[in-house]
Coordinates of C-alpha atoms in Angstrom, one line a residue:
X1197 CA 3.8 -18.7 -42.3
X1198 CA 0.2 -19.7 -41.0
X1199 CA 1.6 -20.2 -37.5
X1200 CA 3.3 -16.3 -38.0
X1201 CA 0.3 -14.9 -39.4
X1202 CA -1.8 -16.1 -36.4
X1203 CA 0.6 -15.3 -33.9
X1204 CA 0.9 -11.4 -35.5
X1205 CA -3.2 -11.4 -35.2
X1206 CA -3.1 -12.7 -32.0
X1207 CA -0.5 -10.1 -30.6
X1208 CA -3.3 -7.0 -30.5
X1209 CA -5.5 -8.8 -28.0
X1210 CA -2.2 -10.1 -25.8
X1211 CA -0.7 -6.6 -25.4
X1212 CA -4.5 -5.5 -24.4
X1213 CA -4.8 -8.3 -21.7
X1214 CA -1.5 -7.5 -20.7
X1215 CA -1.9 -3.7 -20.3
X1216 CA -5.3 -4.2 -18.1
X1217 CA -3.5 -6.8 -16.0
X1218 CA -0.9 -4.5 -15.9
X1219 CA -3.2 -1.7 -14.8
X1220 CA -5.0 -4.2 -12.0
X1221 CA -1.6 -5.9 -10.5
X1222 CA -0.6 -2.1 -10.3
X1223 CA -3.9 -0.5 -9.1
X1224 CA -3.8 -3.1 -6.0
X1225 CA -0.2 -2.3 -6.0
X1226 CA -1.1 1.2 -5.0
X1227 CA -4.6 0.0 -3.0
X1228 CA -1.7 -2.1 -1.0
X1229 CA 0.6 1.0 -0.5
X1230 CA -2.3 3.6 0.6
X1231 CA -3.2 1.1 3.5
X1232 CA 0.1 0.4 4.5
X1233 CA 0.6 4.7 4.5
X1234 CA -2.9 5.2 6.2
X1235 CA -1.5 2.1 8.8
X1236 CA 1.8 4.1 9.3
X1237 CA 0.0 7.2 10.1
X1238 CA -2.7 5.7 12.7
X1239 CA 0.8 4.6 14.0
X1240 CA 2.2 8.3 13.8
X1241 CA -1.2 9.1 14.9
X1242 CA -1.2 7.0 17.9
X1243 CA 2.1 7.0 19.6
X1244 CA 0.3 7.5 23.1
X1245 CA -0.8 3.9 23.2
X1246 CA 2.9 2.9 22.9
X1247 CA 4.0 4.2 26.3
X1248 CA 4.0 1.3 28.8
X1249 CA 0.7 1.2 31.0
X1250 CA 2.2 2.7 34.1
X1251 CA 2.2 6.1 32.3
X1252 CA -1.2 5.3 30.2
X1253 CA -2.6 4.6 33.8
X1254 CA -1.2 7.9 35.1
X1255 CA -3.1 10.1 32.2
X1256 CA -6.3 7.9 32.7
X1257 CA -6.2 8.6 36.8
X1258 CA -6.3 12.4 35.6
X1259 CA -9.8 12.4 33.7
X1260 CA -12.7 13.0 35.4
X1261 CA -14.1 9.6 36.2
X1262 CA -16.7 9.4 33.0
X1263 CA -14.0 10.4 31.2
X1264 CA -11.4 7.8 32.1
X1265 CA -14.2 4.9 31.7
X1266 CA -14.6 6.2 27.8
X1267 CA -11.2 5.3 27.5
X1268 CA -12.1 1.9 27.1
X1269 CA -13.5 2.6 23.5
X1270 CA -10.8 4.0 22.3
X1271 CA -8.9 0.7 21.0
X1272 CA -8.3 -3.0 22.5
X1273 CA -4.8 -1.5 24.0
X1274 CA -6.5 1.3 26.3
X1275 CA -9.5 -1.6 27.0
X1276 CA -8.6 -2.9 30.5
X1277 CA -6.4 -0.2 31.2
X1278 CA -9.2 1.8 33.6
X1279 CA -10.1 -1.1 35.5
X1280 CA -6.7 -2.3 36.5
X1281 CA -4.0 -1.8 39.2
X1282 CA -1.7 0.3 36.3
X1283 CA -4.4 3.3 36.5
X1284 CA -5.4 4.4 39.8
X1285 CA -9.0 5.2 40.4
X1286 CA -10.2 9.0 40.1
X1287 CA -13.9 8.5 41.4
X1288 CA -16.1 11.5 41.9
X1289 CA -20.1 11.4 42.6
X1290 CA -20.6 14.7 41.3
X1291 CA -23.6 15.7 39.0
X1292 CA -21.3 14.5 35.9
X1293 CA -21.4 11.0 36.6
X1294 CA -25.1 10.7 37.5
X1295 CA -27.8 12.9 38.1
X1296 CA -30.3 10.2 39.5
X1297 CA -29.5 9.3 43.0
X1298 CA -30.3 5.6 42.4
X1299 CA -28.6 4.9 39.5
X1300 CA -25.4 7.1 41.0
X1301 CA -25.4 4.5 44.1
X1302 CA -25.6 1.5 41.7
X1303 CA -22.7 3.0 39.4
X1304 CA -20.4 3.6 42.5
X1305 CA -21.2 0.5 44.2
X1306 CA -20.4 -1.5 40.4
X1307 CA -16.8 1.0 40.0
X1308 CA -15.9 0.2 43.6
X1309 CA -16.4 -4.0 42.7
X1310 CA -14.7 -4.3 39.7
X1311 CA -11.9 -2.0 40.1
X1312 CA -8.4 -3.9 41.5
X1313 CA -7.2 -0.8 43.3
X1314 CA -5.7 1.4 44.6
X1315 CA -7.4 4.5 44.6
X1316 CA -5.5 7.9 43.9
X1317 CA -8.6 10.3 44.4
X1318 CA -11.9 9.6 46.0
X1319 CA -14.6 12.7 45.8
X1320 CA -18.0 12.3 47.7
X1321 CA -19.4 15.5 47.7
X1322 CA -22.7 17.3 48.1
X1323 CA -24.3 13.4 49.4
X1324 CA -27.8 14.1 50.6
X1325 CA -29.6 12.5 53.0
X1326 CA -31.6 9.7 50.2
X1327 CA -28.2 8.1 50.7
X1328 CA -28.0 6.3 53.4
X1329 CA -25.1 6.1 56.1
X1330 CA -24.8 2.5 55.7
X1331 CA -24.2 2.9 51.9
X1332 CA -21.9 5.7 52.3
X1333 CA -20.0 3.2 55.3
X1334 CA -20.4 0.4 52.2
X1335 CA -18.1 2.5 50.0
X1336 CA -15.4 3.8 52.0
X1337 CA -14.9 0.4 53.3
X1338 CA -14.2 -1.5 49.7
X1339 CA -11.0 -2.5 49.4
X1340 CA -10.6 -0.8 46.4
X1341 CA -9.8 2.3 47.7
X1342 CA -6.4 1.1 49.4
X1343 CA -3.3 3.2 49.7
X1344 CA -6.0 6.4 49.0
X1345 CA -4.1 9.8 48.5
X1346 CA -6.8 12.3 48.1
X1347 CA -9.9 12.8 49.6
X1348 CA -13.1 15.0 49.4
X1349 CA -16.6 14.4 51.2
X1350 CA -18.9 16.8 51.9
X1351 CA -22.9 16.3 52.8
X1352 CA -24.9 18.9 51.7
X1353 CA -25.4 21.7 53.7
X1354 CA -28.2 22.1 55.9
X1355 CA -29.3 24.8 58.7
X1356 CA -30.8 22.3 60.2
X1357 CA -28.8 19.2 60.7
X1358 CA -25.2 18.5 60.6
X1359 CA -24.6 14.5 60.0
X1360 CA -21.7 12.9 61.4
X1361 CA -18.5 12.2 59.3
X1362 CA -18.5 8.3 58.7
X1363 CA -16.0 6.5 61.0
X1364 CA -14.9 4.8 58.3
X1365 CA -13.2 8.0 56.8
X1366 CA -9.9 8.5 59.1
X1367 CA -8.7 5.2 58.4
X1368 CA -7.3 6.6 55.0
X1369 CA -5.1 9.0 57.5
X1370 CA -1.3 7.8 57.2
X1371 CA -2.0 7.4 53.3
X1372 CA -3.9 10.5 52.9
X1373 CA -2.0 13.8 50.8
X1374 CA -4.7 15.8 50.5
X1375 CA -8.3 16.3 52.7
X1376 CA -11.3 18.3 52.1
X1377 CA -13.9 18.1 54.6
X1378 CA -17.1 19.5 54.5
X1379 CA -20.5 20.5 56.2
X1380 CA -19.9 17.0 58.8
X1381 CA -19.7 16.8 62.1
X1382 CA -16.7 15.7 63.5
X1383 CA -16.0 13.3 66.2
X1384 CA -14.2 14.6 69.9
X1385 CA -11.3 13.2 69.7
X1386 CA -9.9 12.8 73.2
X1387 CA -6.6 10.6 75.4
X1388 CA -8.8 7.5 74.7
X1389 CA -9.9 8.0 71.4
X1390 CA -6.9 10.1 70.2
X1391 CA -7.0 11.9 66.4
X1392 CA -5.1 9.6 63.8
X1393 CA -1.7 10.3 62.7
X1394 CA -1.6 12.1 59.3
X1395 CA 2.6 11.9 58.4
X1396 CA 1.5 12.9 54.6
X1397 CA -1.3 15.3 54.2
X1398 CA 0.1 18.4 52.8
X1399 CA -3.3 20.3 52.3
X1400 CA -6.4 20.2 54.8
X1401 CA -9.3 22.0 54.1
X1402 CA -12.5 22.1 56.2
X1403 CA -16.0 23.6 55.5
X1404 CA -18.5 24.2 57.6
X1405 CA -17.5 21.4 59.8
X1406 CA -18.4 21.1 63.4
X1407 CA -15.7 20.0 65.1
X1408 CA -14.2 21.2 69.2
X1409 CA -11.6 23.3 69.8
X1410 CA -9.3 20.5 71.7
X1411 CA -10.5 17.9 68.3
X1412 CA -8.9 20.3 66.0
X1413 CA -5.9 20.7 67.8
X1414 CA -5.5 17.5 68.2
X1415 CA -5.7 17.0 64.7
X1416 CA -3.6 20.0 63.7
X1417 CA -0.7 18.6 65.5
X1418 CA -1.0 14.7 63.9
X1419 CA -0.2 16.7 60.8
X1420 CA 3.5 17.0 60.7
X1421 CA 4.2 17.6 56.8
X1422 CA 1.3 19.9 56.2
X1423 CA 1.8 23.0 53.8
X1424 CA -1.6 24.4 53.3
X1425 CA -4.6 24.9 55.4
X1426 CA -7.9 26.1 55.1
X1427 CA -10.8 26.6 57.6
X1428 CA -13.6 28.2 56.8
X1429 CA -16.4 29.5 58.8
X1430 CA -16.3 26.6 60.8
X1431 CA -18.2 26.1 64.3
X1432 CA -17.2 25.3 67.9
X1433 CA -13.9 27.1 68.0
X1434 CA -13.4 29.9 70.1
X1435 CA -9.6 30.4 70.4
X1436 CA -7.2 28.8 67.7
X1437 CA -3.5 28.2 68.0
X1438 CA -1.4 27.3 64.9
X1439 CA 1.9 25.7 65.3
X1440 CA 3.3 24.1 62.4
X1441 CA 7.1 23.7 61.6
X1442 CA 6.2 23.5 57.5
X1443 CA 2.7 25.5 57.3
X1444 CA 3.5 28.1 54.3
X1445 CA -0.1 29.0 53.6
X1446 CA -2.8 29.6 55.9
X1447 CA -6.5 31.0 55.0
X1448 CA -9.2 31.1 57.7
X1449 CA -12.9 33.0 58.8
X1450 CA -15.1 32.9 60.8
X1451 CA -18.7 31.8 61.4
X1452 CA -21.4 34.0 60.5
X1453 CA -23.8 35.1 63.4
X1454 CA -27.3 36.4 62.7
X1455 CA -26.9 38.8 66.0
X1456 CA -23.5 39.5 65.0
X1457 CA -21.8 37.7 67.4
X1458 CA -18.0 37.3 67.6
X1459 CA -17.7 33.7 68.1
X1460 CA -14.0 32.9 67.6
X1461 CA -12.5 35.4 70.4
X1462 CA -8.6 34.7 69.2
X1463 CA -6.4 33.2 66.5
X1464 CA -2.7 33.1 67.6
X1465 CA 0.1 32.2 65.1
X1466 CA 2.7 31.2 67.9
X1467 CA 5.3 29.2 65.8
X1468 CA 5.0 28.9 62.0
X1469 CA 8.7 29.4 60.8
X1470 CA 7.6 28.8 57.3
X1471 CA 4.0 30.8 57.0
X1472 CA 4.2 33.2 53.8
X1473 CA 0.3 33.9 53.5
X1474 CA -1.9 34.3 56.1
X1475 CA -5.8 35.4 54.8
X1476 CA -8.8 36.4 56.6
X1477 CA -12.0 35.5 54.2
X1478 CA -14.8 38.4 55.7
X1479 CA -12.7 39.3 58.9
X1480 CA -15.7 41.3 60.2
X1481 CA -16.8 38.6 61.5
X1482 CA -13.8 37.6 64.0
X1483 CA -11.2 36.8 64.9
X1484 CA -11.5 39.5 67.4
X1485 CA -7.7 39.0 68.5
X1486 CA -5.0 38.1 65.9
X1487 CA -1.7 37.6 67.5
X1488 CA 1.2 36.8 65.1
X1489 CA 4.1 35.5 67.5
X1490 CA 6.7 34.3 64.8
X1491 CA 6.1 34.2 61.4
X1492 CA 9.3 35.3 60.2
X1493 CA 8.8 34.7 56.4
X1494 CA 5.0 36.2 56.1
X1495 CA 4.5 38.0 52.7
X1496 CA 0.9 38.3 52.3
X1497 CA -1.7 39.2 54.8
X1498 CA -5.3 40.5 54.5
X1499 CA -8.0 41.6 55.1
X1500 CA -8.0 43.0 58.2
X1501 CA -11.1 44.8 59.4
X1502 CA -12.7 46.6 62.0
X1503 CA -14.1 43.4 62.9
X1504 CA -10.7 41.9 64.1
X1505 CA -10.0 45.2 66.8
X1506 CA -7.1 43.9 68.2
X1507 CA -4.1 42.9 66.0
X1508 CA -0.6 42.0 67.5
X1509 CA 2.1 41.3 64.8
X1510 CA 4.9 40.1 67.3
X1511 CA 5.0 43.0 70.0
X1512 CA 3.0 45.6 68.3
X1513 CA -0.5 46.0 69.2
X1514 CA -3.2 47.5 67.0
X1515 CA -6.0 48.3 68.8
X1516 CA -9.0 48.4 66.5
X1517 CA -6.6 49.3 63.7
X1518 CA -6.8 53.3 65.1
X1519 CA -3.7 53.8 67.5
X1520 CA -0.5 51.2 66.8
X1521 CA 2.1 51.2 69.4
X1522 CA 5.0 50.3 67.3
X1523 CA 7.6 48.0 68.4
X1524 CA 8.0 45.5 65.7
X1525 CA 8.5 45.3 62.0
X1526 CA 7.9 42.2 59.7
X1527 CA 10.3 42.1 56.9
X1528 CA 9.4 40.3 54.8
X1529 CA 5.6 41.1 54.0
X1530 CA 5.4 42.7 50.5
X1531 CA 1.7 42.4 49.5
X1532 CA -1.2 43.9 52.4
X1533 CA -4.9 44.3 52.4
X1534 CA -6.9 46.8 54.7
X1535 CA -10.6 46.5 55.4
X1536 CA -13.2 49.2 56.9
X1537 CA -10.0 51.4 57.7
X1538 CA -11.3 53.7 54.9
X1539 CA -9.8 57.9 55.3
X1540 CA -8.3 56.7 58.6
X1541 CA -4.8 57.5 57.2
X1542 CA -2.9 57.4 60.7
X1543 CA -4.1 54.0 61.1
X1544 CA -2.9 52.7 57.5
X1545 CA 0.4 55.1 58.3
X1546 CA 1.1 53.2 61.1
X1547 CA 0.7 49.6 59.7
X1548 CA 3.5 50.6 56.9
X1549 CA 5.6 51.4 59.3
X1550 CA 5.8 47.3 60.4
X1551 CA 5.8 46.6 57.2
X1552 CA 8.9 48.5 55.7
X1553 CA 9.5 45.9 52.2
X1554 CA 5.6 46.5 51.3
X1555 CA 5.4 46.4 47.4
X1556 CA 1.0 46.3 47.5
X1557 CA -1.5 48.0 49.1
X1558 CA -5.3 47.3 48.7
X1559 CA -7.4 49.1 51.0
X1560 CA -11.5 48.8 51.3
X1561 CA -13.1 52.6 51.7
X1562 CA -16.1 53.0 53.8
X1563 CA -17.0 56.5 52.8
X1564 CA -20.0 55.7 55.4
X1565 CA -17.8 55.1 57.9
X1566 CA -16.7 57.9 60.9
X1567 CA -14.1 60.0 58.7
X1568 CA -10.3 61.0 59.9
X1569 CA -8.5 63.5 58.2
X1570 CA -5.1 63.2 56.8
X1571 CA -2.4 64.1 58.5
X1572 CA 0.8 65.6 56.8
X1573 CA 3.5 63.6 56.0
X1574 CA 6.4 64.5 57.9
X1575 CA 10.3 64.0 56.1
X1576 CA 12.0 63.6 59.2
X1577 CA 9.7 60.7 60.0
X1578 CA 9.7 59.0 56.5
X1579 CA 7.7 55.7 56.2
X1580 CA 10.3 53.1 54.4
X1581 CA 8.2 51.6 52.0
X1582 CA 6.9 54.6 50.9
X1583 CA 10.4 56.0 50.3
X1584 CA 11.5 52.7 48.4
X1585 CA 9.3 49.8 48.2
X1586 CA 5.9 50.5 47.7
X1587 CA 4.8 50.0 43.5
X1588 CA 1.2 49.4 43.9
X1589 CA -1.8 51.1 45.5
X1590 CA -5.8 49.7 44.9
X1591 CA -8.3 51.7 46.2
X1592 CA -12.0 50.4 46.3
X1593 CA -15.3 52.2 47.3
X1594 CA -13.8 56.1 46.1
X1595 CA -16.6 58.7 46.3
X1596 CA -15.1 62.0 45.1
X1597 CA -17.9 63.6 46.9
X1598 CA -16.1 63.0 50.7
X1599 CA -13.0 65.3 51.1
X1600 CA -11.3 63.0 53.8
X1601 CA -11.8 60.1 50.9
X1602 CA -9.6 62.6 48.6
X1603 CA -7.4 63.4 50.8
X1604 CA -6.7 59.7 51.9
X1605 CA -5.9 59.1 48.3
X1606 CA -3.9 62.2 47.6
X1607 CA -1.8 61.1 50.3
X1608 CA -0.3 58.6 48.3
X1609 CA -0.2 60.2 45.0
X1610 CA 2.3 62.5 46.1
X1611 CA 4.1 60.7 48.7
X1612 CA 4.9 57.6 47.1
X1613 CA 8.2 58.0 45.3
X1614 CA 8.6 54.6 43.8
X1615 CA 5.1 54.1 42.7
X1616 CA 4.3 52.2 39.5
X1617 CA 0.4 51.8 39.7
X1618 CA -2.6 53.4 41.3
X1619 CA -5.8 52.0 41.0
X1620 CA -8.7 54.0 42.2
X1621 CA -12.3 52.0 41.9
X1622 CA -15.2 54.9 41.8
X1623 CA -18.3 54.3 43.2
X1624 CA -19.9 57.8 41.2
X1625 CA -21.8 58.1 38.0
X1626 CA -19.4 60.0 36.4
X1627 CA -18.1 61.1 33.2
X1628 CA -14.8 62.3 31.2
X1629 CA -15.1 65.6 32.3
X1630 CA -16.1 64.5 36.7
X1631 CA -12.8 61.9 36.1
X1632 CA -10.5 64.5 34.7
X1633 CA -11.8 66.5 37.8
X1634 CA -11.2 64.8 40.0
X1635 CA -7.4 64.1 38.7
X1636 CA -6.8 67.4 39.3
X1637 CA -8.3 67.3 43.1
X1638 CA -6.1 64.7 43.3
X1639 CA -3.4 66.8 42.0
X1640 CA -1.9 63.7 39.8
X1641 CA 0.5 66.3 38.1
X1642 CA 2.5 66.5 40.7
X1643 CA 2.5 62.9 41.9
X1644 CA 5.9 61.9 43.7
X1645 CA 6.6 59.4 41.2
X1646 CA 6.7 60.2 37.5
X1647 CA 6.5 56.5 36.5
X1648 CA 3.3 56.2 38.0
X1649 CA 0.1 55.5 36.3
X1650 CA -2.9 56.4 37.9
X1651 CA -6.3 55.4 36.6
X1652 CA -9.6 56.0 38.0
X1653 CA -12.1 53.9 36.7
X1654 CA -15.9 53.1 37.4
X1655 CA -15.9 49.9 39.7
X1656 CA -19.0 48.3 41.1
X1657 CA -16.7 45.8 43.1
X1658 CA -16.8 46.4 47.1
X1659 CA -14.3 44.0 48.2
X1660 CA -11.4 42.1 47.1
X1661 CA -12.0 38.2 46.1
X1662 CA -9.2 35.8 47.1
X1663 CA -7.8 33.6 44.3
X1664 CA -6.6 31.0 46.8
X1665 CA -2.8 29.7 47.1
X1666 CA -2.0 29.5 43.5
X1667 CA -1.4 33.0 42.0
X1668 CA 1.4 35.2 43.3
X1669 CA -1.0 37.3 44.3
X1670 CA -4.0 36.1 45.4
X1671 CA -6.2 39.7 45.4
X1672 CA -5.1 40.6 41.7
X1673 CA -7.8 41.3 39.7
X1674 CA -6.2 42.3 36.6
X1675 CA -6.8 39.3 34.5
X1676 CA -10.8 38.8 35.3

């Protein structure tokens, strides 16, 4: 009974321990099961650093070279990924890695020692003269940088000097994909000394390099897979011939000359089967002789200018863009752009007529310029992309002061019967009531095509800017 009774008193203070050690096993219980869920959600969270490191290395060779060092943070599995074989090096010496030209040669020289190779992309750009040649020879000879793809160096520019480009560059030749070369002077590259072979560099670009006419075809020609090419306003080239079996884009201008000087007399496209842009950056400034041979797949060329006066697209010969004889049509060019020709409409009447697939027209006004009247279009004589292509029209530089300027535009308000869009950039303070004015000079109510919108519009821009190779068209400004 004593043995009951004390068991029976006893039983309150059991069930108590038992509840909180209840409460405790199943409180860590729970503790246990929230850090195996967080666990399994850093694991969700973090599926990236279960691809294998080939791909890992991949992404990290993307990033901008801080960027793929402070990858190394990020856990013990991306650790030793940026300086290993599995991520190619990505090394730029822009302004972003270091701003202090000291401590940018000691962080390069340290990234070029402790990195295995290879290198996917090496960028040495804007290098001033504090670094020295033999550092900048240092560099490009580490081994590190073997089986190099792309590569970018460029001193910064100077009217007074032009350094040399370091020997030590071309050996990346047969592994090179892609070249940018800037404000260097190249070396003349002759039987002895011939240019290297480049059989995989698809783009070449060159700034403000100085480099001889025979050294550039020299080097053109070692380039047998190249796509895209770029010179710009470089010296020592007074005639250029482009021959390339798998050129599609092409993009070139001249040098500038304080007196105004034409210093590249011709460019000649002789045999480019595959060339679908061709564009002239500031063509005031030369060629003064373009000569389009075969180019059978062109679809974009501009600007021509007053400062190229002779233009030969196969046969036909433009002289100074005033009086075409025409013998040839190119049919495949669909998008055009016209520079000083301004309200000289039997110029830009002419041009269409080689061009009979156009689809866009820009065209620069001089209203300064010596004005032409229109002429009347004549049925009998219809211009073909007028009748069927032609869906775009952009007109800069408008003043709806000048007659010749009104008429010029009128001209394809009512004469283009497939028209979509019209785009007429006024250089006039004007308002609601000088714009709906000037609609009716233009006699929009009876344009040829009743699908057309036409919209004049304030516009302070003069010129068209380029956009490069990558847009279908290079000149549209709709989305800036």
């Amino acid at each position: 009974m004593a043995a009951a009774a004390a068991a029976a008193a006893a039983t309150p203070g059991t069930h108590a321990a038992g509840r909180r050690l209840s409460a405790r096993v199943a409180g860590r219980r729970a503790l246990r099961g929230s850090s195996v869920c967080r666990e399994q959600q850093r694991n969700l969270d973090d599926l990236i650093s279960r691809l294998p490191d080939d791909l890992l290395g991949a992404v990290i060779s993307l990033l901008p070279t801080k960027d793929g060092a402070r990858t190394q943070i990020l856990s013990r599995r991306w650790r030793p990924l940026w300086r290993s074989s599995a991520a190619p090096l990505n090394l730029s010496t822009d302004h972003r890695l270091c701003a202090d030209i000291r401590e940018l040669v000691a962080f390069v020289r340290k990234i070029l020692s402790d990195h295995p190779g290879p290198t996917r992309r090496l960028s040495l750009r804007h290098l001033c003269p504090l670094v020295r040649f033999g550092v900048i020879e240092g560099w490009l000879r580490s081994e590190s940088l073997a089986n190099l793809q792309e590569l970018e160096f460029a001193y910064a520019w100077s009217a007074c000097a032009c350094y040399p480009l370091p020997p030590s560059a071309l050996p990346f030749a047969p592994t090179l994909r892609v070249a940018k070369f800037g404000s260097c002077r190249f070396p003349e590259f002759t039987a002895e000394t011939p240019s290297p072979k480049f059989p995989h560099l698809k783009q070449l670009t060159m700034r403000l390099v100085r480099i001889s006419e025979d050294s550039l075809h020299s080097m053109l020609s070692s380039c047998t897979v190249l796509e895209s090419l770029s010179l710009d306003r470089n010296s020592g080239i007074a005639r250029l011939c482009i021959n390339s079996p798998t050129l599609r884009c092409f993009s070139f201008s001249a040098p500038w000359d304080k007196q105004d000087i034409i210093t590249c007399q011709e460019l000649l496209i002789q045999d480019v089967p595959c060339l679908e842009r061709l564009l002239l950056h500031d063509s005031r400034n030369g060629p003064a002789t373009i000569r389009i041979i075969r180019a059978p797949k062109m679809e974009i060329l501009g600007l021509l200018s007053q400062g190229t006066p002779t233009f030969h697209p196969g046969t036909t010969l433009l002289q100074k863009m005033i009086h075409v004889s025409l013998t040839t049509k190119m049919h495949k060019m669909k998008i055009l752009v016209l520079d000083t020709i301004g309200p000289n409409l039997d110029a830009v009447v002419d041009l269409l007529n080689c061009f009979p697939y156009l689809e866009k027209l820009y065209v620069i006004l001089h209203p300064h310029e010596d004005m032409y009247y229109v002429r009347k279009y004549v049925p009998l004589d219809p211009v073909e992309c007028l009748e069927l292509r032609l869906k775009k029209v952009v007109l800069r530089n408008y003043d709806g002061n000048q007659r010749p300027v009104i008429n010029f535009a009128k001209f394809f308000v009512l004469n283009a019967k497939v028209l979509k869009e019209m785009e007429i950039g006024v250089v006039n303070s004007c308002n609601n009531k000088w714009m709906c004015f000037q609609r009716k000079r233009l006699r929009v109510e009876h344009r040829a095509s009743r699908d057309a919108q036409i919209e004049l519009k304030r516009d302070t821009k003069k010129s068209f800017k380029c956009h490069g190779f990558s847009k279908a068209d290079p000149f549209d400004m709709s989305s800036y």
